[in-house]
Amino acid sequence: NEIMFDPASAQERDAYVELFNRSDEAVNISGWRLRDAIDFDFPNNTILGPGEVLVVAKDAVHLRSLYPGLNTVNCVGDYNGRLSNRGERIELNKPDELMATNRIGQLETNHIHITIDEVTYGQGGRWSDWTAGGGSSLELRHPNADPNLAPNWGASDESSKSEWVTVEATGVMDNGYADAYQLHVTLLGAGEVLLDNVEVIPAGGNNLLSNPSFETGTDDWIFQGNHNGSIWEPNEGDNSSGSLRIRTTGRGDTGSNRIRIQLPTTLSSGTVVTLRARARWLKGNPNLLLRLRGNWHEALGYTLTTYQLGTPGQPNSLLRDNIGPAITDTRHFPPLPPANAPVLVLAKVDDPDGLSSLAVRYRIDPTYDFITVAMTNNGAGLYSTIIPGQPSG
C-alpha cells in the first residue's frame, strides 16, 4: 500500500513498507512473509483487521519514535535486507500445504508459499521523481488497483509538513570574478520551495530589492533554464499573501539555470553584505542558495524541517474513490505515418472499477490533425471505432 524506499534523510532506518487489508474480514497473516528485496516473517498472532494497515520497518523502534501514530500493534520489524533506491521487487506470500501421493503410494505433505501480492517499483518517470530521495513515499492510489502498474502509484503529498525557515549569511564580498549587480537564487537539485521576504542589505544600508515579499507579483524576476517553471504564488507567504514558488527540474548553476533579479546598484569588493530570505520546502531537494553575481557572497540554507514524511499507519494522501484507468504500453504504427494513411494505436488499459468506454484524442504534429478513437465495452471486450476529428487549435 505504501513504500518509503529512499528517505530524504538518506537514513536506511527511515525506510518502511506498509500493508493494507482491503477486505471486509480480519486476516490472520501469521507465518506470511515479505521476500525478494527484503526478508521478514510475520510473527504468530498477527491479525490485520478490515481496512487496517500494518507497517513493516527497517528499524521499528526508531520509526515508532518518529511517527506518533505508530505503535507495537501497527508497526513491526525489523526486516532484513534493504530497499534499493533504484527500484526492486517486493513479494508478499503466505504458507500453504500441498498433499500428494509419492511413487510408492505414501501420502506426503509439501510446504509451499503462495504469492498474494507483489510489486516491482521503480524511480523517476511514471513512478515519480519525488520518491527517490525527494521526501515522498510511493503510495498506492486505490487499494484495488494493480500494484504492478506505475500509474496506479504516486508520490505522497508532503507540501504542508515543513515550516518556514530563514536562510541567511553576512560576510565580506571577496574573491569574486564579475560585477555584482544581480542576485541569483537556485535550488541544488530538482524540487519545489516557497520563497519570501528576500533581502540584499549592504552594511549600514537598506534592502536593495523593491518587491521582496512578492505581494505585487514577480515583476523584475527572471526565471531561466531548469528554473523556468517557477511561478508567483498569490495565496501563501510568510505572514503575507504572496510568495515565489520555485520549481526546478535540476540543479541550478552560475550559467543559464537560475532565478535572477537586477540590483539598483553594483556592489563593490570589500563590502559587508547580508543575504537573507524566508523559505518553505514543498518537495524534492531542500537546499536553497542565494548568491551575488560573480560569486562574491552566498547564503546556503536547508529548508526541510521534518522527517515525518509519507503516511505510515495513516490513510494515503493520494487515496481516491475513483482513480480512472491506468494506461500503459502506448504505441502507434507506423511510427511516422504519412498523410492520409491509417494509423493503428495500441495501449493497455486497466481500471480497478471496470471500464465501459474509452475515448482517445490523437494529435499528429506539426499539422495538428486529429482523430478520435472511441472504445466501447460490448461485453466481450473493448472494440474501437475511428471517428474523424477537427483541429481544435
Tab-separated table of C-alpha atoms in Angstrom, residues 87-272:
chain	number	residue	atom	x	y	z
A	87	GLY	CA	13.796	0.029	-7.812
A	88	GLU	CA	13.275	-3.573	-6.798
A	89	ARG	CA	10.682	-6.318	-6.410
A	90	ILE	CA	8.770	-6.950	-3.171
A	91	GLU	CA	6.647	-10.059	-2.749
A	92	LEU	CA	4.062	-10.875	-0.073
A	93	ASN	CA	3.430	-14.597	0.247
A	94	LYS	CA	1.551	-16.950	2.578
A	95	PRO	CA	2.298	-20.530	3.640
A	96	ASP	CA	0.206	-23.441	2.471
A	97	GLU	CA	0.364	-27.234	2.409
A	98	LEU	CA	0.111	-29.371	-0.699
A	99	MET	CA	-0.870	-33.008	-0.170
A	100	ALA	CA	0.374	-35.534	-2.719
A	101	THR	CA	1.000	-39.271	-3.054
A	102	ASN	CA	4.573	-40.303	-3.816
A	103	ARG	CA	5.671	-43.078	-6.150
A	104	ILE	CA	5.277	-45.753	-3.519
A	105	GLY	CA	1.774	-44.704	-2.544
A	106	GLN	CA	2.624	-42.799	0.628
A	107	LEU	CA	0.907	-39.521	1.430
A	108	GLU	CA	3.320	-36.580	1.604
A	109	THR	CA	2.855	-33.008	2.767
A	110	ASN	CA	4.761	-30.346	0.861
A	111	HIS	CA	5.083	-26.904	2.437
A	112	ILE	CA	4.787	-24.156	-0.159
A	113	HIS	CA	4.337	-20.371	-0.235
A	114	ILE	CA	1.784	-18.680	-2.466
A	115	THR	CA	2.290	-15.199	-3.828
A	116	ILE	CA	-0.525	-12.973	-2.552
A	117	ASP	CA	0.706	-9.660	-3.919
A	118	GLU	CA	3.838	-8.219	-5.491
A	119	VAL	CA	5.238	-5.020	-6.924
A	120	THR	CA	8.375	-4.162	-8.842
A	121	TYR	CA	8.699	-0.463	-8.107
A	122	GLY	CA	10.938	1.982	-9.893
A	123	GLN	CA	12.207	5.542	-9.694
A	124	GLY	CA	11.545	8.517	-11.933
A	125	GLY	CA	9.274	8.558	-14.953
A	126	ARG	CA	5.753	7.424	-14.152
A	127	TRP	CA	6.951	6.237	-10.728
A	128	SER	CA	7.553	9.924	-9.809
A	129	ASP	CA	10.782	11.824	-9.278
A	130	TRP	CA	9.910	12.826	-5.709
A	131	THR	CA	10.124	9.334	-4.190
A	132	ALA	CA	13.836	8.961	-4.998
A	133	GLY	CA	15.225	10.992	-2.089
A	134	GLY	CA	12.740	13.794	-2.728
A	135	GLY	CA	10.843	13.388	0.550
A	136	SER	CA	7.835	11.386	-0.658
A	137	SER	CA	6.863	7.764	-0.284
A	138	LEU	CA	5.250	5.710	-3.028
A	139	GLU	CA	1.532	5.486	-2.317
A	140	LEU	CA	-0.997	3.213	-3.994
A	141	ARG	CA	-3.790	5.490	-5.188
A	142	HIS	CA	-6.545	2.889	-4.811
A	143	PRO	CA	-6.388	-0.366	-2.797
A	144	ASN	CA	-7.871	-2.393	-5.678
A	145	ALA	CA	-5.506	-1.008	-8.313
A	146	ASP	CA	-2.913	-3.260	-9.917
A	147	PRO	CA	0.312	-2.534	-7.979
A	148	ASN	CA	2.489	-3.559	-10.914
A	149	LEU	CA	1.362	-0.563	-12.997
A	150	ALA	CA	3.274	2.638	-12.298
A	151	PRO	CA	0.288	4.988	-12.989
A	152	ASN	CA	-1.523	3.438	-10.026
A	153	TRP	CA	1.176	4.783	-7.684
A	154	GLY	CA	2.169	8.325	-6.874
A	155	ALA	CA	4.352	10.458	-4.623
A	156	SER	CA	2.846	11.221	-1.221
A	157	ASP	CA	1.884	14.861	-0.746
A	158	GLU	CA	4.339	16.410	1.714
A	159	SER	CA	3.733	20.065	0.811
A	160	SER	CA	2.156	21.057	4.149
A	161	LYS	CA	4.665	19.456	6.527
A	162	SER	CA	7.664	21.809	6.559
A	163	GLU	CA	7.754	25.190	8.319
A	164	TRP	CA	9.159	28.499	7.128
A	165	VAL	CA	12.891	28.836	7.801
A	166	THR	CA	15.409	31.667	7.471
A	167	VAL	CA	18.283	31.382	5.012
A	168	GLU	CA	20.888	33.989	5.924
A	169	ALA	CA	24.581	34.845	5.715
A	170	THR	CA	26.566	38.026	6.366
A	171	GLY	CA	30.087	38.389	5.034
A	172	VAL	CA	32.656	40.428	3.185
A	173	MET	CA	32.491	40.423	-0.595
A	174	ASP	CA	35.776	38.924	-1.774
A	175	ASN	CA	37.226	36.543	-4.361
A	176	GLY	CA	34.590	37.410	-6.947
A	177	TYR	CA	35.092	37.436	-10.710
A	178	ALA	CA	32.345	39.624	-12.232
A	179	ASP	CA	30.340	42.755	-11.414
A	180	ALA	CA	27.912	42.150	-8.544
A	181	TYR	CA	24.754	43.782	-9.908
A	182	GLN	CA	22.404	40.778	-9.638
A	183	LEU	CA	21.094	38.389	-7.010
A	184	HIS	CA	20.833	34.755	-8.133
A	185	VAL	CA	18.583	32.168	-6.455
A	186	THR	CA	18.814	28.425	-7.133
A	187	LEU	CA	17.920	25.040	-5.741
A	188	LEU	CA	20.690	22.455	-5.698
A	189	GLY	CA	18.506	19.808	-7.315
A	190	ALA	CA	15.017	19.159	-8.663
A	191	GLY	CA	12.337	20.343	-6.263
A	192	GLU	CA	9.883	22.987	-5.141
A	193	VAL	CA	10.346	25.630	-2.434
A	194	LEU	CA	8.366	28.742	-1.497
A	195	LEU	CA	10.497	31.903	-1.262
A	196	ASP	CA	9.553	35.141	0.512
A	197	ASN	CA	10.999	38.278	2.100
A	198	VAL	CA	14.236	38.275	0.110
A	199	GLU	CA	16.868	40.786	1.218
A	200	VAL	CA	20.209	42.123	-0.025
A	201	ILE	CA	21.462	44.546	2.595
A	202	PRO	CA	24.858	46.315	2.373
A	203	ALA	CA	26.332	47.282	5.763
A	204	GLY	CA	24.687	50.460	7.033
A	205	GLY	CA	22.089	50.385	4.267
A	206	ASN	CA	18.630	49.081	3.490
A	207	ASN	CA	17.281	46.197	1.422
A	208	LEU	CA	18.105	46.797	-2.246
A	209	LEU	CA	15.092	44.827	-3.545
A	210	SER	CA	11.890	46.733	-4.243
A	211	ASN	CA	9.410	43.811	-4.030
A	212	PRO	CA	10.982	41.378	-1.533
A	213	SER	CA	7.690	39.807	-0.402
A	214	PHE	CA	6.174	39.258	-3.885
A	215	GLU	CA	2.957	40.983	-2.879
A	216	THR	CA	2.652	42.510	-6.342
A	217	GLY	CA	3.790	39.520	-8.353
A	218	THR	CA	7.183	38.584	-9.760
A	219	ASP	CA	7.989	41.639	-11.876
A	220	ASP	CA	11.756	42.073	-12.423
A	221	TRP	CA	12.465	38.426	-11.512
A	222	ILE	CA	13.805	36.348	-14.415
A	223	PHE	CA	13.393	32.546	-14.489
A	224	GLN	CA	15.958	30.686	-16.582
A	225	GLY	CA	16.799	27.155	-17.732
A	226	ASN	CA	15.615	24.386	-15.448
A	227	HIS	CA	14.165	27.030	-13.061
A	228	ASN	CA	11.847	28.331	-15.792
A	229	GLY	CA	8.776	26.646	-14.263
A	230	SER	CA	8.828	28.948	-11.222
A	231	ILE	CA	5.640	30.956	-10.681
A	232	TRP	CA	4.042	33.544	-8.456
A	233	GLU	CA	2.154	32.027	-5.523
A	234	PRO	CA	-0.566	34.583	-4.639
A	235	ASN	CA	-2.209	32.585	-1.835
A	236	GLU	CA	0.609	31.752	0.553
A	237	GLY	CA	3.515	33.663	2.018
A	238	ASP	CA	5.467	34.102	5.220
A	239	ASN	CA	2.959	36.190	7.198
A	240	SER	CA	1.835	37.643	3.879
A	241	SER	CA	-0.378	36.668	0.980
A	242	GLY	CA	2.242	36.179	-1.757
A	243	SER	CA	5.481	34.351	-2.392
A	244	LEU	CA	7.542	32.865	-5.190
A	245	ARG	CA	7.094	29.153	-5.846
A	246	ILE	CA	10.459	27.939	-7.091
A	247	ARG	CA	10.067	24.954	-9.398
A	248	THR	CA	13.115	23.343	-10.883
A	249	THR	CA	13.817	20.115	-12.722
A	250	GLY	CA	17.509	20.043	-11.825
A	251	ARG	CA	20.439	21.656	-10.073
A	252	GLY	CA	20.931	25.387	-10.525
A	253	ASP	CA	24.251	26.878	-11.608
A	254	THR	CA	26.060	30.131	-12.416
A	255	GLY	CA	25.031	29.928	-16.061
A	256	SER	CA	21.554	29.636	-17.506
A	257	ASN	CA	19.856	27.556	-14.776
A	258	ARG	CA	18.823	30.071	-12.131
A	259	ILE	CA	16.448	32.797	-10.977
A	260	ARG	CA	17.872	36.315	-11.067
A	261	ILE	CA	16.934	39.899	-10.280
A	262	GLN	CA	18.761	43.102	-11.086
A	263	LEU	CA	20.070	45.213	-8.203
A	264	PRO	CA	19.722	49.029	-8.415
A	265	THR	CA	23.469	49.412	-7.889
A	266	THR	CA	26.659	47.417	-8.370
A	267	LEU	CA	28.161	46.288	-5.050
A	268	SER	CA	31.881	46.792	-4.590
A	269	SER	CA	34.550	44.360	-3.449
A	270	GLY	CA	35.106	44.570	0.307
A	271	THR	CA	31.502	45.489	1.081
A	272	VAL	CA	29.894	43.665	4.003
